[in-house]
Amino acid sequence: MTCVTRFAPSPTGPLHLGHAFSAFIAHDMARASGGRFLLRIEDIDTTRSRPQWDTQILDDLAWLGLTWDGPVMRQTDRLDAYRAALDTLWQQGLLYPCTCTRRDIATALSAPQEGADPPMGPDGVIYPGTCRDLSPRTGPIPTEAALRLDLGAALHHPRYTFTETGTPANGTPRTMTRSADVLLSQVGDIVLSRKDFLGSYHLSVILDDAAQQITHVTRGEDLFDATWIHVVLQVLLSLPTPTYHHHRLVRDETGKRLAKRDDARSLATYRSEGRTPDDIRHLAGLAPSSL
Ligand code: GLU
Ligand code: ZN
């Protein structure tokens, strides 16, 4: 099987060392196996994405010496696909509109369990289900509210699995399994379409990975829990589940993971200081490129 990987940055800030690491992992895995490395700009969140960062990302990747195959995919060109998938899930009665604010959710959660921290899922606190049964799930798909997945109704299997692989150099693939009961309590009803834009990270990422025929998704281990959402959605929408490789996160000297706002470690800063792409590989803890 040809290995197809992707790098999927969001144009919401400058690329930093952590992004470079992630891009190198995906690129090197594809190239080492004679496969394909694709680029996707995850600009679905139009409230935070900026064309300036999109341009800068392409420029930084070219500077790193990374070449990608085929055209760049942009999520803002894919709204029809997201709408079609939302329609499918709505027709199946699996979505419901939710108008809760963060504050509404916090209030609903604080009432029964005074003092205790509310359980956290991949998207933050687990939604208490306030809007789940408030409106009929018939007629045209609601567009004026966020849409949540009724996870209890969506979990059709007793357990869900995906394959976690190491890099080609190290690692036997492992089957990861989680039961529907555990997913229900650890994930909850996640948002699949936001009020301010059509779709969500979770919905678009699985549709895009399928459309780009990605066989190996490489990304940070911070997204490990989100992968369960993706597996559930792939099953619901009859899409293949790729193999996943969740890589370590690049941290600063104090052990803190790098963030977008960490301008000091942006690639642009390293470039302006005269560092080379091999310096970046080294700083990210990778061996010099042999490809
Ligand atoms: N767009 C996401 C990010 O910038 C990555 C998504 C993914 O790899 O699944 O963090
Ligand atoms: Zn709600």
PDB file of C-alpha atoms and ligand atoms in Angstrom:
ATOM      1  CA  MET A   1       0.000   0.000   0.000  1.00  0.00           C
ATOM      2  CA  THR A   2       1.320   3.452  -0.858  1.00  0.00           C
ATOM      3  CA  CYS A   3       1.653   5.637   2.179  1.00  0.00           C
ATOM      4  CA  VAL A   4      -0.136   8.986   1.869  1.00  0.00           C
ATOM      5  CA  THR A   5       0.443  11.512   4.651  1.00  0.00           C
ATOM      6  CA  ARG A   6      -0.470  15.127   5.111  1.00  0.00           C
ATOM      7  CA  PHE A   7       0.461  18.228   7.009  1.00  0.00           C
ATOM      8  CA  ALA A   8      -2.630  20.212   7.961  1.00  0.00           C
ATOM      9  CA  PRO A   9      -1.802  23.516   9.651  1.00  0.00           C
ATOM     10  CA  SER A  10      -4.363  26.160  10.529  1.00  0.00           C
ATOM     11  CA  PRO A  11      -3.453  29.644   9.228  1.00  0.00           C
ATOM     12  CA  THR A  12      -4.090  31.307  12.578  1.00  0.00           C
ATOM     13  CA  GLY A  13      -0.530  32.289  13.409  1.00  0.00           C
ATOM     14  CA  PRO A  14       3.094  31.699  12.494  1.00  0.00           C
ATOM     15  CA  LEU A  15       4.463  28.163  12.191  1.00  0.00           C
ATOM     16  CA  HIS A  16       6.803  27.317  15.045  1.00  0.00           C
ATOM     17  CA  LEU A  17       9.226  24.544  15.844  1.00  0.00           C
ATOM     18  CA  GLY A  18       6.403  22.163  16.783  1.00  0.00           C
ATOM     19  CA  HIS A  19       4.768  22.591  13.394  1.00  0.00           C
ATOM     20  CA  ALA A  20       8.078  22.059  11.626  1.00  0.00           C
ATOM     21  CA  PHE A  21       8.549  18.835  13.594  1.00  0.00           C
ATOM     22  CA  SER A  22       5.058  17.646  12.636  1.00  0.00           C
ATOM     23  CA  ALA A  23       5.613  18.542   8.975  1.00  0.00           C
ATOM     24  CA  PHE A  24       8.995  16.733   8.910  1.00  0.00           C
ATOM     25  CA  ILE A  25       7.414  13.601  10.426  1.00  0.00           C
ATOM     26  CA  ALA A  26       4.646  13.480   7.820  1.00  0.00           C
ATOM     27  CA  HIS A  27       6.961  14.373   4.950  1.00  0.00           C
ATOM     28  CA  ASP A  28       9.700  11.909   5.925  1.00  0.00           C
ATOM     29  CA  MET A  29       7.264   9.059   6.492  1.00  0.00           C
ATOM     30  CA  ALA A  30       5.831   9.500   3.000  1.00  0.00           C
ATOM     31  CA  ARG A  31       9.176   9.989   1.280  1.00  0.00           C
ATOM     32  CA  ALA A  32      10.848   7.075   3.082  1.00  0.00           C
ATOM     33  CA  SER A  33       8.204   4.725   1.705  1.00  0.00           C
ATOM     34  CA  GLY A  34       7.980   6.225  -1.766  1.00  0.00           C
ATOM     35  CA  GLY A  35       4.534   7.562  -0.909  1.00  0.00           C
ATOM     36  CA  ARG A  36       2.843  10.922  -1.190  1.00  0.00           C
ATOM     37  CA  PHE A  37       2.939  13.939   1.116  1.00  0.00           C
ATOM     38  CA  LEU A  38      -0.038  16.300   0.829  1.00  0.00           C
ATOM     39  CA  LEU A  39      -0.695  19.753   2.203  1.00  0.00           C
ATOM     40  CA  ARG A  40      -3.996  20.999   3.546  1.00  0.00           C
ATOM     41  CA  ILE A  41      -4.673  24.445   4.950  1.00  0.00           C
ATOM     42  CA  GLU A  42      -7.253  24.095   7.721  1.00  0.00           C
ATOM     43  CA  ASP A  43      -8.875  27.485   7.353  1.00  0.00           C
ATOM     44  CA  ILE A  44     -12.402  26.413   8.374  1.00  0.00           C
ATOM     45  CA  ASP A  45     -12.335  28.735  11.381  1.00  0.00           C
ATOM     46  CA  THR A  46     -12.774  31.929   9.407  1.00  0.00           C
ATOM     47  CA  THR A  47     -12.929  33.958  12.608  1.00  0.00           C
ATOM     48  CA  ARG A  48      -9.254  33.187  13.289  1.00  0.00           C
ATOM     49  CA  SER A  49      -7.696  32.310   9.902  1.00  0.00           C
ATOM     50  CA  ARG A  50      -5.786  34.992   7.972  1.00  0.00           C
ATOM     51  CA  PRO A  51      -4.551  34.897   4.322  1.00  0.00           C
ATOM     52  CA  GLN A  52      -1.269  36.368   5.564  1.00  0.00           C
ATOM     53  CA  TRP A  53      -0.548  33.203   7.596  1.00  0.00           C
ATOM     54  CA  ASP A  54      -1.587  30.964   4.704  1.00  0.00           C
ATOM     55  CA  THR A  55       1.064  32.629   2.520  1.00  0.00           C
ATOM     56  CA  GLN A  56       3.642  32.502   5.296  1.00  0.00           C
ATOM     57  CA  ILE A  57       3.038  28.758   5.851  1.00  0.00           C
ATOM     58  CA  LEU A  58       3.740  27.924   2.195  1.00  0.00           C
ATOM     59  CA  ASP A  59       6.849  30.078   2.325  1.00  0.00           C
ATOM     60  CA  ASP A  60       8.125  28.484   5.558  1.00  0.00           C
ATOM     61  CA  LEU A  61       7.580  24.956   4.237  1.00  0.00           C
ATOM     62  CA  ALA A  62       9.423  25.744   1.017  1.00  0.00           C
ATOM     63  CA  TRP A  63      12.271  27.181   3.099  1.00  0.00           C
ATOM     64  CA  LEU A  64      12.371  23.960   5.163  1.00  0.00           C
ATOM     65  CA  GLY A  65      12.906  22.123   1.889  1.00  0.00           C
ATOM     66  CA  LEU A  66       9.573  20.311   2.050  1.00  0.00           C
ATOM     67  CA  THR A  67       7.795  19.696  -1.215  1.00  0.00           C
ATOM     68  CA  TRP A  68       4.241  18.434  -1.316  1.00  0.00           C
ATOM     69  CA  ASP A  69       2.417  16.491  -3.994  1.00  0.00           C
ATOM     70  CA  GLY A  70      -0.546  17.862  -5.903  1.00  0.00           C
ATOM     71  CA  PRO A  71      -2.569  20.982  -5.208  1.00  0.00           C
ATOM     72  CA  VAL A  72      -3.006  22.416  -1.701  1.00  0.00           C
ATOM     73  CA  MET A  73      -6.423  21.631  -0.254  1.00  0.00           C
ATOM     74  CA  ARG A  74      -8.191  24.482   1.550  1.00  0.00           C
ATOM     75  CA  GLN A  75     -11.151  23.817   3.812  1.00  0.00           C
ATOM     76  CA  THR A  76     -12.936  26.964   2.695  1.00  0.00           C
ATOM     77  CA  ASP A  77     -13.251  25.277  -0.738  1.00  0.00           C
ATOM     78  CA  ARG A  78     -14.903  22.249   0.815  1.00  0.00           C
ATOM     79  CA  LEU A  79     -18.069  23.675   2.362  1.00  0.00           C
ATOM     80  CA  ASP A  80     -20.336  21.658   0.053  1.00  0.00           C
ATOM     81  CA  ALA A  81     -18.804  18.423   1.311  1.00  0.00           C
ATOM     82  CA  TYR A  82     -19.252  19.508   4.947  1.00  0.00           C
ATOM     83  CA  ARG A  83     -22.864  20.509   4.290  1.00  0.00           C
ATOM     84  CA  ALA A  84     -23.607  17.162   2.624  1.00  0.00           C
ATOM     85  CA  ALA A  85     -22.176  15.222   5.588  1.00  0.00           C
ATOM     86  CA  LEU A  86     -24.142  17.334   8.068  1.00  0.00           C
ATOM     87  CA  ASP A  87     -27.285  16.635   6.017  1.00  0.00           C
ATOM     88  CA  THR A  88     -26.611  12.910   6.151  1.00  0.00           C
ATOM     89  CA  LEU A  89     -26.208  12.966   9.928  1.00  0.00           C
ATOM     90  CA  TRP A  90     -29.281  15.194  10.328  1.00  0.00           C
ATOM     91  CA  GLN A  91     -31.352  12.792   8.209  1.00  0.00           C
ATOM     92  CA  GLN A  92     -30.227   9.997  10.517  1.00  0.00           C
ATOM     93  CA  GLY A  93     -31.573  11.986  13.487  1.00  0.00           C
ATOM     94  CA  LEU A  94     -28.136  12.210  15.073  1.00  0.00           C
ATOM     95  CA  LEU A  95     -27.766  16.004  15.300  1.00  0.00           C
ATOM     96  CA  TYR A  96     -29.529  18.575  17.397  1.00  0.00           C
ATOM     97  CA  PRO A  97     -29.268  22.362  17.576  1.00  0.00           C
ATOM     98  CA  CYS A  98     -27.600  23.819  20.659  1.00  0.00           C
ATOM     99  CA  THR A  99     -27.734  27.456  21.648  1.00  0.00           C
ATOM    100  CA  CYS A 100     -25.818  27.138  24.923  1.00  0.00           C
ATOM    101  CA  THR A 101     -23.096  29.659  25.652  1.00  0.00           C
ATOM    102  CA  ARG A 102     -19.956  28.649  27.540  1.00  0.00           C
ATOM    103  CA  ARG A 103     -21.497  30.252  30.580  1.00  0.00           C
ATOM    104  CA  ASP A 104     -24.749  28.251  30.206  1.00  0.00           C
ATOM    105  CA  ILE A 105     -22.705  25.057  30.090  1.00  0.00           C
ATOM    106  CA  ALA A 106     -20.635  26.043  33.123  1.00  0.00           C
ATOM    107  CA  THR A 107     -23.789  26.880  35.080  1.00  0.00           C
ATOM    108  CA  ALA A 108     -25.477  23.614  34.144  1.00  0.00           C
ATOM    109  CA  LEU A 109     -22.395  21.681  35.199  1.00  0.00           C
ATOM    110  CA  SER A 110     -21.789  23.465  38.484  1.00  0.00           C
ATOM    111  CA  ALA A 111     -25.273  22.812  39.887  1.00  0.00           C
ATOM    112  CA  PRO A 112     -25.239  19.075  40.633  1.00  0.00           C
ATOM    113  CA  GLN A 113     -21.591  18.654  41.573  1.00  0.00           C
ATOM    114  CA  GLU A 114     -20.689  21.661  43.666  1.00  0.00           C
ATOM    115  CA  GLY A 115     -16.943  21.910  44.123  1.00  0.00           C
ATOM    116  CA  ALA A 116     -15.888  19.011  41.930  1.00  0.00           C
ATOM    117  CA  ASP A 117     -14.188  19.757  38.635  1.00  0.00           C
ATOM    118  CA  PRO A 118     -16.475  18.882  35.721  1.00  0.00           C
ATOM    119  CA  PRO A 119     -15.206  16.002  33.573  1.00  0.00           C
ATOM    120  CA  MET A 120     -13.162  17.123  30.559  1.00  0.00           C
ATOM    121  CA  GLY A 121     -13.373  15.719  27.030  1.00  0.00           C
ATOM    122  CA  PRO A 122     -11.303  16.385  23.914  1.00  0.00           C
ATOM    123  CA  ASP A 123     -13.109  19.714  23.377  1.00  0.00           C
ATOM    124  CA  GLY A 124     -13.106  20.874  26.985  1.00  0.00           C
ATOM    125  CA  VAL A 125     -15.855  20.235  29.502  1.00  0.00           C
ATOM    126  CA  ILE A 126     -18.223  17.468  28.532  1.00  0.00           C
ATOM    127  CA  TYR A 127     -21.512  18.924  27.378  1.00  0.00           C
ATOM    128  CA  PRO A 128     -24.275  18.243  29.924  1.00  0.00           C
ATOM    129  CA  GLY A 129     -26.899  17.605  27.213  1.00  0.00           C
ATOM    130  CA  THR A 130     -29.107  20.600  28.030  1.00  0.00           C
ATOM    131  CA  CYS A 131     -30.433  21.039  24.456  1.00  0.00           C
ATOM    132  CA  ARG A 132     -30.502  17.342  23.502  1.00  0.00           C
ATOM    133  CA  ASP A 133     -34.252  16.872  23.632  1.00  0.00           C
ATOM    134  CA  LEU A 134     -35.483  20.437  23.253  1.00  0.00           C
ATOM    135  CA  SER A 135     -36.442  20.404  19.580  1.00  0.00           C
ATOM    136  CA  PRO A 136     -37.731  17.858  17.066  1.00  0.00           C
ATOM    137  CA  ARG A 137     -35.109  16.461  14.711  1.00  0.00           C
ATOM    138  CA  THR A 138     -37.298  16.733  11.638  1.00  0.00           C
ATOM    139  CA  GLY A 139     -37.669  19.233   8.816  1.00  0.00           C
ATOM    140  CA  PRO A 140     -34.861  21.270   7.323  1.00  0.00           C
ATOM    141  CA  ILE A 141     -31.494  21.238   9.047  1.00  0.00           C
ATOM    142  CA  PRO A 142     -31.259  24.176  11.507  1.00  0.00           C
ATOM    143  CA  THR A 143     -28.711  26.759  10.410  1.00  0.00           C
ATOM    144  CA  GLU A 144     -29.008  29.369  13.131  1.00  0.00           C
ATOM    145  CA  ALA A 145     -27.414  27.345  15.905  1.00  0.00           C
ATOM    146  CA  ALA A 146     -24.501  25.063  16.579  1.00  0.00           C
ATOM    147  CA  LEU A 147     -25.232  21.406  15.818  1.00  0.00           C
ATOM    148  CA  ARG A 148     -24.177  18.728  18.256  1.00  0.00           C
ATOM    149  CA  LEU A 149     -23.822  15.010  17.651  1.00  0.00           C
ATOM    150  CA  ASP A 150     -26.070  12.933  19.916  1.00  0.00           C
ATOM    151  CA  LEU A 151     -23.275  10.555  20.800  1.00  0.00           C
ATOM    152  CA  GLY A 152     -25.517   8.117  22.686  1.00  0.00           C
ATOM    153  CA  ALA A 153     -27.572   7.631  19.517  1.00  0.00           C
ATOM    154  CA  ALA A 154     -24.513   7.640  17.253  1.00  0.00           C
ATOM    155  CA  LEU A 155     -22.560   4.825  18.911  1.00  0.00           C
ATOM    156  CA  HIS A 156     -23.766   1.756  17.056  1.00  0.00           C
ATOM    157  CA  HIS A 157     -20.935  -0.568  17.995  1.00  0.00           C
ATOM    158  CA  PRO A 158     -19.871  -1.944  21.374  1.00  0.00           C
ATOM    159  CA  ARG A 159     -16.295  -0.756  20.785  1.00  0.00           C
ATOM    160  CA  TYR A 160     -14.222   1.340  18.415  1.00  0.00           C
ATOM    161  CA  THR A 161     -10.680   0.725  17.234  1.00  0.00           C
ATOM    162  CA  PHE A 162      -7.896   2.242  15.208  1.00  0.00           C
ATOM    163  CA  THR A 163      -4.293   1.328  14.497  1.00  0.00           C
ATOM    164  CA  GLU A 164      -1.546   3.395  16.090  1.00  0.00           C
ATOM    165  CA  THR A 165       1.794   3.029  14.392  1.00  0.00           C
ATOM    166  CA  GLY A 166       5.313   4.111  15.177  1.00  0.00           C
ATOM    167  CA  THR A 167       7.484   5.795  12.612  1.00  0.00           C
ATOM    168  CA  PRO A 168       8.836   3.446   9.912  1.00  0.00           C
ATOM    169  CA  ALA A 169      12.103   3.272  11.849  1.00  0.00           C
ATOM    170  CA  ASN A 170      10.624   2.210  15.179  1.00  0.00           C
ATOM    171  CA  GLY A 171       7.423   0.723  16.126  1.00  0.00           C
ATOM    172  CA  THR A 172       5.084  -2.133  15.787  1.00  0.00           C
ATOM    173  CA  PRO A 173       1.524  -1.085  15.010  1.00  0.00           C
ATOM    174  CA  ARG A 174      -0.835  -1.384  17.966  1.00  0.00           C
ATOM    175  CA  THR A 175      -4.607  -1.728  17.938  1.00  0.00           C
ATOM    176  CA  MET A 176      -6.207   0.890  20.167  1.00  0.00           C
ATOM    177  CA  THR A 177      -9.673   0.049  21.489  1.00  0.00           C
ATOM    178  CA  ARG A 178     -12.241   1.962  23.471  1.00  0.00           C
ATOM    179  CA  SER A 179     -15.718   0.824  24.427  1.00  0.00           C
ATOM    180  CA  ALA A 180     -18.812   2.805  23.500  1.00  0.00           C
ATOM    181  CA  ASP A 181     -19.613   3.263  27.216  1.00  0.00           C
ATOM    182  CA  VAL A 182     -16.244   4.837  27.902  1.00  0.00           C
ATOM    183  CA  LEU A 183     -16.512   7.073  24.829  1.00  0.00           C
ATOM    184  CA  LEU A 184     -19.934   8.237  25.936  1.00  0.00           C
ATOM    185  CA  SER A 185     -18.645   9.299  29.328  1.00  0.00           C
ATOM    186  CA  GLN A 186     -15.303  10.685  28.125  1.00  0.00           C
ATOM    187  CA  VAL A 187     -16.368  12.513  24.967  1.00  0.00           C
ATOM    188  CA  GLY A 188     -20.028  13.546  25.169  1.00  0.00           C
ATOM    189  CA  ASP A 189     -22.069  15.398  22.546  1.00  0.00           C
ATOM    190  CA  ILE A 190     -19.474  17.309  20.560  1.00  0.00           C
ATOM    191  CA  VAL A 191     -20.157  20.240  18.237  1.00  0.00           C
ATOM    192  CA  LEU A 192     -20.108  19.251  14.546  1.00  0.00           C
ATOM    193  CA  SER A 193     -21.149  22.594  13.116  1.00  0.00           C
ATOM    194  CA  ARG A 194     -20.614  25.964  14.668  1.00  0.00           C
ATOM    195  CA  LYS A 195     -22.970  28.892  14.403  1.00  0.00           C
ATOM    196  CA  ASP A 196     -20.332  31.176  12.890  1.00  0.00           C
ATOM    197  CA  PHE A 197     -19.088  28.743  10.248  1.00  0.00           C
ATOM    198  CA  LEU A 198     -20.307  25.591   8.579  1.00  0.00           C
ATOM    199  CA  GLY A 199     -18.704  22.510  10.056  1.00  0.00           C
ATOM    200  CA  SER A 200     -16.120  22.002  12.769  1.00  0.00           C
ATOM    201  CA  TYR A 201     -12.565  20.784  13.102  1.00  0.00           C
ATOM    202  CA  HIS A 202     -13.767  17.226  13.766  1.00  0.00           C
ATOM    203  CA  LEU A 203     -16.119  17.000  10.812  1.00  0.00           C
ATOM    204  CA  SER A 204     -13.861  18.666   8.272  1.00  0.00           C
ATOM    205  CA  VAL A 205     -10.726  16.761   9.272  1.00  0.00           C
ATOM    206  CA  ILE A 206     -12.274  13.341   8.668  1.00  0.00           C
ATOM    207  CA  LEU A 207     -13.930  14.380   5.404  1.00  0.00           C
ATOM    208  CA  ASP A 208     -10.709  15.947   4.162  1.00  0.00           C
ATOM    209  CA  ASP A 209      -8.527  13.000   5.155  1.00  0.00           C
ATOM    210  CA  ALA A 210     -10.925  10.738   3.240  1.00  0.00           C
ATOM    211  CA  ALA A 211     -11.053  13.055   0.210  1.00  0.00           C
ATOM    212  CA  GLN A 212      -7.254  13.236   0.103  1.00  0.00           C
ATOM    213  CA  GLN A 213      -7.102   9.439   0.577  1.00  0.00           C
ATOM    214  CA  ILE A 214      -4.748   9.797   3.513  1.00  0.00           C
ATOM    215  CA  THR A 215      -3.512   6.404   4.697  1.00  0.00           C
ATOM    216  CA  HIS A 216      -1.387   7.638   7.633  1.00  0.00           C
ATOM    217  CA  VAL A 217      -2.421  10.579   9.781  1.00  0.00           C
ATOM    218  CA  THR A 218       0.559  11.940  11.699  1.00  0.00           C
ATOM    219  CA  ARG A 219      -0.140  14.564  14.343  1.00  0.00           C
ATOM    220  CA  GLY A 220       0.595  15.605  17.899  1.00  0.00           C
ATOM    221  CA  GLU A 221      -0.297  13.385  20.820  1.00  0.00           C
ATOM    222  CA  ASP A 222      -2.471  16.223  22.125  1.00  0.00           C
ATOM    223  CA  LEU A 223      -4.993  15.106  19.495  1.00  0.00           C
ATOM    224  CA  PHE A 224      -5.041  11.473  20.632  1.00  0.00           C
ATOM    225  CA  ASP A 225      -8.392  11.776  22.415  1.00  0.00           C
ATOM    226  CA  ALA A 226      -9.918  13.646  19.467  1.00  0.00           C
ATOM    227  CA  THR A 227      -9.030  10.676  17.271  1.00  0.00           C
ATOM    228  CA  TRP A 228     -11.819   8.694  18.965  1.00  0.00           C
ATOM    229  CA  ILE A 229     -14.320  11.264  17.740  1.00  0.00           C
ATOM    230  CA  HIS A 230     -12.871  10.896  14.270  1.00  0.00           C
ATOM    231  CA  VAL A 231     -13.152   7.112  14.331  1.00  0.00           C
ATOM    232  CA  VAL A 232     -16.812   7.330  15.400  1.00  0.00           C
ATOM    233  CA  LEU A 233     -17.541   9.812  12.593  1.00  0.00           C
ATOM    234  CA  GLN A 234     -15.736   7.666  10.029  1.00  0.00           C
ATOM    235  CA  VAL A 235     -17.906   4.702  10.983  1.00  0.00           C
ATOM    236  CA  LEU A 236     -21.089   6.812  10.830  1.00  0.00           C
ATOM    237  CA  LEU A 237     -20.226   8.223   7.407  1.00  0.00           C
ATOM    238  CA  SER A 238     -18.827   4.944   5.998  1.00  0.00           C
ATOM    239  CA  LEU A 239     -15.343   6.396   5.552  1.00  0.00           C
ATOM    240  CA  PRO A 240     -12.135   4.405   5.947  1.00  0.00           C
ATOM    241  CA  THR A 241     -10.183   4.883   9.187  1.00  0.00           C
ATOM    242  CA  PRO A 242      -6.546   5.688   8.385  1.00  0.00           C
ATOM    243  CA  THR A 243      -3.643   4.485  10.477  1.00  0.00           C
ATOM    244  CA  TYR A 244      -2.599   7.072  13.071  1.00  0.00           C
ATOM    245  CA  HIS A 245       0.755   8.110  14.407  1.00  0.00           C
ATOM    246  CA  HIS A 246       0.516  10.495  17.365  1.00  0.00           C
ATOM    247  CA  HIS A 247       3.926  12.039  17.817  1.00  0.00           C
ATOM    248  CA  ARG A 248       5.488  13.706  20.831  1.00  0.00           C
ATOM    249  CA  LEU A 249       5.128  17.450  21.258  1.00  0.00           C
ATOM    250  CA  VAL A 250       8.067  19.807  21.022  1.00  0.00           C
ATOM    251  CA  ARG A 251       8.549  21.555  24.353  1.00  0.00           C
ATOM    252  CA  ASP A 252      10.609  24.506  25.501  1.00  0.00           C
ATOM    253  CA  GLU A 253      13.406  24.285  28.102  1.00  0.00           C
ATOM    254  CA  THR A 254      10.871  24.457  30.936  1.00  0.00           C
ATOM    255  CA  GLY A 255       8.897  21.534  29.524  1.00  0.00           C
ATOM    256  CA  LYS A 256       6.019  23.697  28.378  1.00  0.00           C
ATOM    257  CA  ARG A 257       4.624  22.828  24.955  1.00  0.00           C
ATOM    258  CA  LEU A 258       5.065  25.469  22.293  1.00  0.00           C
ATOM    259  CA  ALA A 259       2.049  27.503  21.320  1.00  0.00           C
ATOM    260  CA  LYS A 260       1.189  29.623  18.320  1.00  0.00           C
ATOM    261  CA  ARG A 261       1.618  32.801  20.310  1.00  0.00           C
ATOM    262  CA  ASP A 262       5.177  31.750  21.111  1.00  0.00           C
ATOM    263  CA  ASP A 263       6.579  34.094  18.493  1.00  0.00           C
ATOM    264  CA  ALA A 264      10.103  33.639  19.811  1.00  0.00           C
ATOM    265  CA  ARG A 265      10.145  30.170  18.311  1.00  0.00           C
ATOM    266  CA  SER A 266       8.407  30.957  15.063  1.00  0.00           C
ATOM    267  CA  LEU A 267      10.215  29.681  11.994  1.00  0.00           C
ATOM    268  CA  ALA A 268      10.310  33.228  10.676  1.00  0.00           C
ATOM    269  CA  THR A 269      12.352  34.243  13.726  1.00  0.00           C
ATOM    270  CA  TYR A 270      14.808  31.370  13.279  1.00  0.00           C
ATOM    271  CA  ARG A 271      15.144  32.252   9.600  1.00  0.00           C
ATOM    272  CA  SER A 272      15.874  35.883  10.398  1.00  0.00           C
ATOM    273  CA  GLU A 273      18.558  34.725  12.823  1.00  0.00           C
ATOM    274  CA  GLY A 274      20.298  32.857  10.005  1.00  0.00           C
ATOM    275  CA  ARG A 275      19.410  29.308  11.109  1.00  0.00           C
ATOM    276  CA  THR A 276      19.221  26.585   8.459  1.00  0.00           C
ATOM    277  CA  PRO A 277      16.544  23.939   7.890  1.00  0.00           C
ATOM    278  CA  ASP A 278      18.933  21.331   9.333  1.00  0.00           C
ATOM    279  CA  ASP A 279      19.248  23.510  12.466  1.00  0.00           C
ATOM    280  CA  ILE A 280      15.463  23.352  12.730  1.00  0.00           C
ATOM    281  CA  ARG A 281      15.518  19.544  12.443  1.00  0.00           C
ATOM    282  CA  HIS A 282      18.153  19.464  15.153  1.00  0.00           C
ATOM    283  CA  LEU A 283      16.276  21.881  17.438  1.00  0.00           C
ATOM    284  CA  ALA A 284      13.154  19.744  17.041  1.00  0.00           C
ATOM    285  CA  GLY A 285      15.132  16.657  18.045  1.00  0.00           C
ATOM    286  CA  LEU A 286      15.341  15.050  14.604  1.00  0.00           C
ATOM    287  CA  ALA A 287      18.332  13.642  12.751  1.00  0.00           C
ATOM    288  CA  PRO A 288      19.558  15.596   9.712  1.00  0.00           C
ATOM    289  CA  SER A 289      17.607  14.881   6.555  1.00  0.00           C
ATOM    290  CA  SER A 290      18.853  11.875   4.628  1.00  0.00           C
ATOM    291  CA  LEU A 291      16.105  12.067   2.065  1.00  0.00           C
TER     292      LEU A 291
HETATM  293  N1  GLU B   1      -5.104  21.913  11.922  1.00  0.00           N
HETATM  294  C1  GLU B   1      -4.659  21.277  13.103  1.00  0.00           C
HETATM  295  C2  GLU B   1      -3.605  22.093  13.810  1.00  0.00           C
HETATM  296  O1  GLU B   1      -3.086  23.032  13.268  1.00  0.00           O
HETATM  297  C3  GLU B   1      -4.080  19.895  12.847  1.00  0.00           C
HETATM  298  C4  GLU B   1      -5.130  18.925  12.536  1.00  0.00           C
HETATM  299  C5  GLU B   1      -4.701  17.479  12.422  1.00  0.00           C
HETATM  300  O2  GLU B   1      -3.529  17.179  12.242  1.00  0.00           O
HETATM  301  O3  GLU B   1      -5.583  16.658  12.481  1.00  0.00           O
HETATM  302  O4  GLU B   1      -3.290  21.818  14.927  1.00  0.00           O
HETATM  303 ZN    ZN B   2     -27.224  23.638  24.317  1.00  0.00          ZN
END
